[in-house]
GROMACS .gro file of C-alpha atoms in nm:
model
  165
    1ARG     CA    1  -0.644  -0.567  -0.515
    2CYS     CA    2  -0.426  -0.518  -0.855
    3PHE     CA    3  -0.231  -0.757  -1.040
    4ILE     CA    4   0.055  -0.637  -1.220
    5VAL     CA    5   0.313  -0.818  -1.411
    6ASP     CA    6   0.626  -0.635  -1.590
    7GLY     CA    7   0.588  -0.356  -1.464
    8GLY     CA    8   0.171  -0.286  -1.627
    9ALA     CA    9   0.227  -0.483  -1.884
   10HIS     CA   10  -0.093  -0.661  -1.802
   11MET     CA   11  -0.284  -0.548  -1.485
   12ALA     CA   12  -0.624  -0.765  -1.341
   13ILE     CA   13  -0.818  -0.515  -1.014
   14SER     CA   14  -1.040  -0.726  -0.825
   15GLN     CA   15  -1.259  -0.590  -0.564
   16ARG     CA   16  -1.211  -0.642  -0.252
   17ASP     CA   17  -1.419  -0.671  -0.097
   18THR     CA   18  -1.585  -1.025  -0.213
   19ALA     CA   19  -1.924  -1.080   0.035
   20SER     CA   20  -2.093  -0.750  -0.068
   21PHE     CA   21  -2.237  -0.558  -0.377
   22TYR     CA   22  -2.169  -0.197  -0.503
   23ASP     CA   23  -2.394   0.001  -0.709
   24PHE     CA   24  -2.159   0.285  -0.718
   25LEU     CA   25  -1.897   0.002  -0.938
   26GLN     CA   26  -2.150  -0.115  -1.143
   27GLY     CA   27  -2.185   0.022  -1.542
   28ALA     CA   28  -1.919   0.056  -1.780
   29ALA     CA   29  -1.854   0.401  -1.688
   30ALA     CA   30  -1.762   0.386  -1.341
   31GLN     CA   31  -1.525   0.069  -1.404
   32ALA     CA   32  -1.409   0.285  -1.669
   33ARG     CA   33  -1.303   0.531  -1.443
   34LEU     CA   34  -1.231   0.303  -1.195
   35LYS     CA   35  -0.908   0.162  -1.436
   36ARG     CA   36  -0.805   0.508  -1.511
   37LEU     CA   37  -0.791   0.606  -1.221
   38ILE     CA   38  -0.577   0.263  -1.068
   39VAL     CA   39  -0.332   0.247  -1.351
   40ASP     CA   40  -0.247   0.631  -1.407
   41PHE     CA   41  -0.156   0.572  -1.013
   42TYR     CA   42   0.052   0.319  -1.059
   43GLU     CA   43   0.211   0.431  -1.362
   44ARG     CA   44   0.263   0.805  -1.181
   45ARG     CA   45   0.320   0.684  -0.844
   46VAL     CA   46   0.438   0.284  -0.806
   47ARG     CA   47   0.603   0.196  -1.082
   48ASP     CA   48   0.932   0.379  -1.099
   49HIS     CA   49   0.970   0.341  -0.730
   50PHE     CA   50   0.868  -0.006  -0.611
   51PRO     CA   51   1.158  -0.275  -0.690
   52ASP     CA   52   0.922  -0.550  -0.798
   53GLU     CA   53   0.715  -0.556  -1.097
   54THR     CA   54   0.530  -0.770  -1.114
   55VAL     CA   55   0.297  -0.780  -0.714
   56VAL     CA   56  -0.008  -0.763  -0.628
   57MET     CA   57  -0.086  -0.399  -0.469
   58ASP     CA   58  -0.396  -0.369  -0.259
   59VAL     CA   59  -0.528   0.031  -0.350
   60TYR     CA   60  -0.868   0.234  -0.154
   61ILE     CA   61  -1.070   0.449  -0.406
   62ASP     CA   62  -1.170   0.781  -0.160
   63GLY     CA   63  -1.490   0.945  -0.285
   64ASN     CA   64  -1.277   1.253  -0.448
   65ASP     CA   65  -1.159   0.982  -0.668
   66ARG     CA   66  -0.832   1.050  -0.500
   67VAL     CA   67  -0.602   0.644  -0.535
   68TRP     CA   68  -0.438   0.548  -0.207
   69LEU     CA   69  -0.165   0.230  -0.137
   70VAL     CA   70  -0.280  -0.027   0.129
   71ASP     CA   71  -0.045  -0.280   0.073
   72PHE     CA   72   0.168  -0.491  -0.130
   73ASN     CA   73   0.151  -0.805  -0.156
   74PRO     CA   74   0.399  -1.089  -0.329
   75PHE     CA   75   0.223  -1.192  -0.638
   76HIS     CA   76   0.198  -1.555  -0.551
   77PRO     CA   77  -0.083  -1.793  -0.459
   78VAL     CA   78  -0.009  -1.711  -0.164
   79THR     CA   79  -0.189  -1.376  -0.184
   80ASP     CA   80  -0.603  -1.399  -0.178
   81ALA     CA   81  -0.689  -1.407  -0.612
   82LEU     CA   82  -1.077  -1.247  -0.477
   83LEU     CA   83  -1.256  -1.291  -0.816
   84PHE     CA   84  -1.001  -1.416  -0.984
   85GLY     CA   85  -0.811  -1.780  -0.975
   86TRP     CA   86  -0.444  -1.805  -0.973
   87ASP     CA   87  -0.457  -2.049  -1.249
   88GLU     CA   88  -0.578  -1.794  -1.434
   89LEU     CA   89  -0.370  -1.534  -1.333
   90LEU     CA   90  -0.066  -1.692  -1.409
   91ALA     CA   91  -0.149  -1.800  -1.755
   92ARG     CA   92  -0.232  -1.395  -1.831
   93ALA     CA   93   0.157  -1.368  -1.653
   94ARG     CA   94   0.275  -1.576  -1.980
   95ALA     CA   95   0.070  -1.452  -2.230
   96ALA     CA   96   0.171  -1.119  -2.100
   97ARG     CA   97   0.608  -1.220  -2.136
   98ALA     CA   98   0.501  -1.405  -2.416
   99ASP     CA   99   0.367  -1.076  -2.619
  100ALA     CA  100   0.653  -0.834  -2.470
  101ALA     CA  101   0.909  -1.137  -2.585
  102SER     CA  102   0.747  -1.118  -2.950
  103LEU     CA  103   0.893  -0.707  -2.940
  104ASP     CA  104   1.100  -0.612  -3.154
  105ALA     CA  105   1.437  -0.396  -2.974
  106ASN     CA  106   1.236  -0.109  -3.101
  107GLY     CA  107   0.902  -0.162  -2.898
  108ARG     CA  108   0.721  -0.300  -3.261
  109ALA     CA  109   0.499  -0.572  -3.261
  110ALA     CA  110   0.654  -0.844  -3.473
  111ALA     CA  111   0.493  -1.091  -3.727
  112GLY     CA  112   0.220  -1.213  -3.609
  113SER     CA  113   0.206  -1.065  -3.290
  114ALA     CA  114  -0.145  -0.919  -3.105
  115TRP     CA  115   0.050  -0.563  -3.032
  116SER     CA  116  -0.062  -0.313  -3.300
  117ALA     CA  117   0.289  -0.155  -3.357
  118ASP     CA  118   0.159   0.250  -3.263
  119GLU     CA  119   0.007   0.133  -2.940
  120GLU     CA  120   0.324   0.247  -2.629
  121GLU     CA  121   0.041   0.159  -2.319
  122PRO     CA  122  -0.231  -0.109  -2.228
  123CYS     CA  123  -0.501   0.042  -2.246
  124ASP     CA  124  -0.846   0.077  -2.043
  125ASP     CA  125  -0.923  -0.254  -2.240
  126ASP     CA  126  -0.614  -0.449  -2.179
  127VAL     CA  127  -0.696  -0.424  -1.791
  128GLU     CA  128  -0.987  -0.590  -1.651
  129LEU     CA  129  -1.221  -0.537  -1.374
  130ARG     CA  130  -1.395  -0.706  -1.162
  131VAL     CA  131  -1.714  -0.712  -0.949
  132VAL     CA  132  -1.941  -0.790  -0.781
  133ASP     CA  133  -2.224  -0.772  -1.056
  134SER     CA  134  -2.545  -0.853  -0.891
  135ARG     CA  135  -2.649  -0.915  -0.529
  136GLY     CA  136  -2.707  -1.280  -0.633
  137CYS     CA  137  -2.372  -1.313  -0.688
  138ILE     CA  138  -2.184  -1.189  -0.387
  139ARG     CA  139  -1.938  -1.439  -0.227
  140PRO     CA  140  -2.005  -1.515   0.230
  141SER     CA  141  -1.627  -1.390   0.367
  142THR     CA  142  -1.450  -1.720   0.491
  143LEU     CA  143  -1.282  -1.493   0.758
  144LEU     CA  144  -1.700  -1.421   0.828
  145SER     CA  145  -1.672  -1.707   1.178
  146SER     CA  146  -1.323  -1.647   1.306
  147ARG     CA  147  -1.272  -1.249   1.213
  148LEU     CA  148  -0.925  -1.351   1.239
  149PRO     CA  149  -0.652  -1.190   0.972
  150ARG     CA  150  -0.662  -1.403   0.715
  151ASP     CA  151  -0.271  -1.529   0.772
  152ALA     CA  152  -0.340  -1.591   1.149
  153ILE     CA  153  -0.651  -1.819   1.006
  154ASP     CA  154  -0.412  -2.058   0.680
  155LEU     CA  155  -0.150  -2.042   1.012
  156SER     CA  156  -0.340  -2.217   1.285
  157SER     CA  157  -0.464  -2.487   0.973
  158GLY     CA  158  -0.142  -2.576   0.978
  159GLU     CA  159   0.063  -2.394   0.701
  160ASN     CA  160   0.391  -2.294   0.747
  161ILE     CA  161   0.516  -1.990   0.796
  162THR     CA  162   0.792  -2.029   0.508
  163ALA     CA  163   0.538  -2.056   0.265
  164PHE     CA  164   0.439  -1.627   0.351
  165VAL     CA  165   0.799  -1.568   0.309
   0.00000   0.00000   0.00000
């Protein structure tokens, strides 16, 4: 799951299946490859073709390093933040917007900004990827007992349908 703010100015990526540990997601090289695949996919296939610049995007990467778009979700707490927290994601979004506001008309960093004047686009270090990093960190799925979609569970607990619109 990719949390995208302002057309990719900030991106946070979480392993979608938080109930499982995967060896192939471990290590700096594997994670750098995954981040680059996802960022490249977003920049080439989504950014200029999807009307909302702040969105949550679910993707799947197959064994041939092809990235598949699964779906879009609102950048809002109704969407499961998985290995992040919404307070954290919203704070990061505010910080990314403050950094963007500090750029001058030519896209150069204003005085006192953390942005490098010659930095044109976010690098892999600007994208945080979180994965279940040990077998002891696996979180049980909240859906295991019912096997129902998350939306159905939320609605059955009395949540209002307008919260999903």
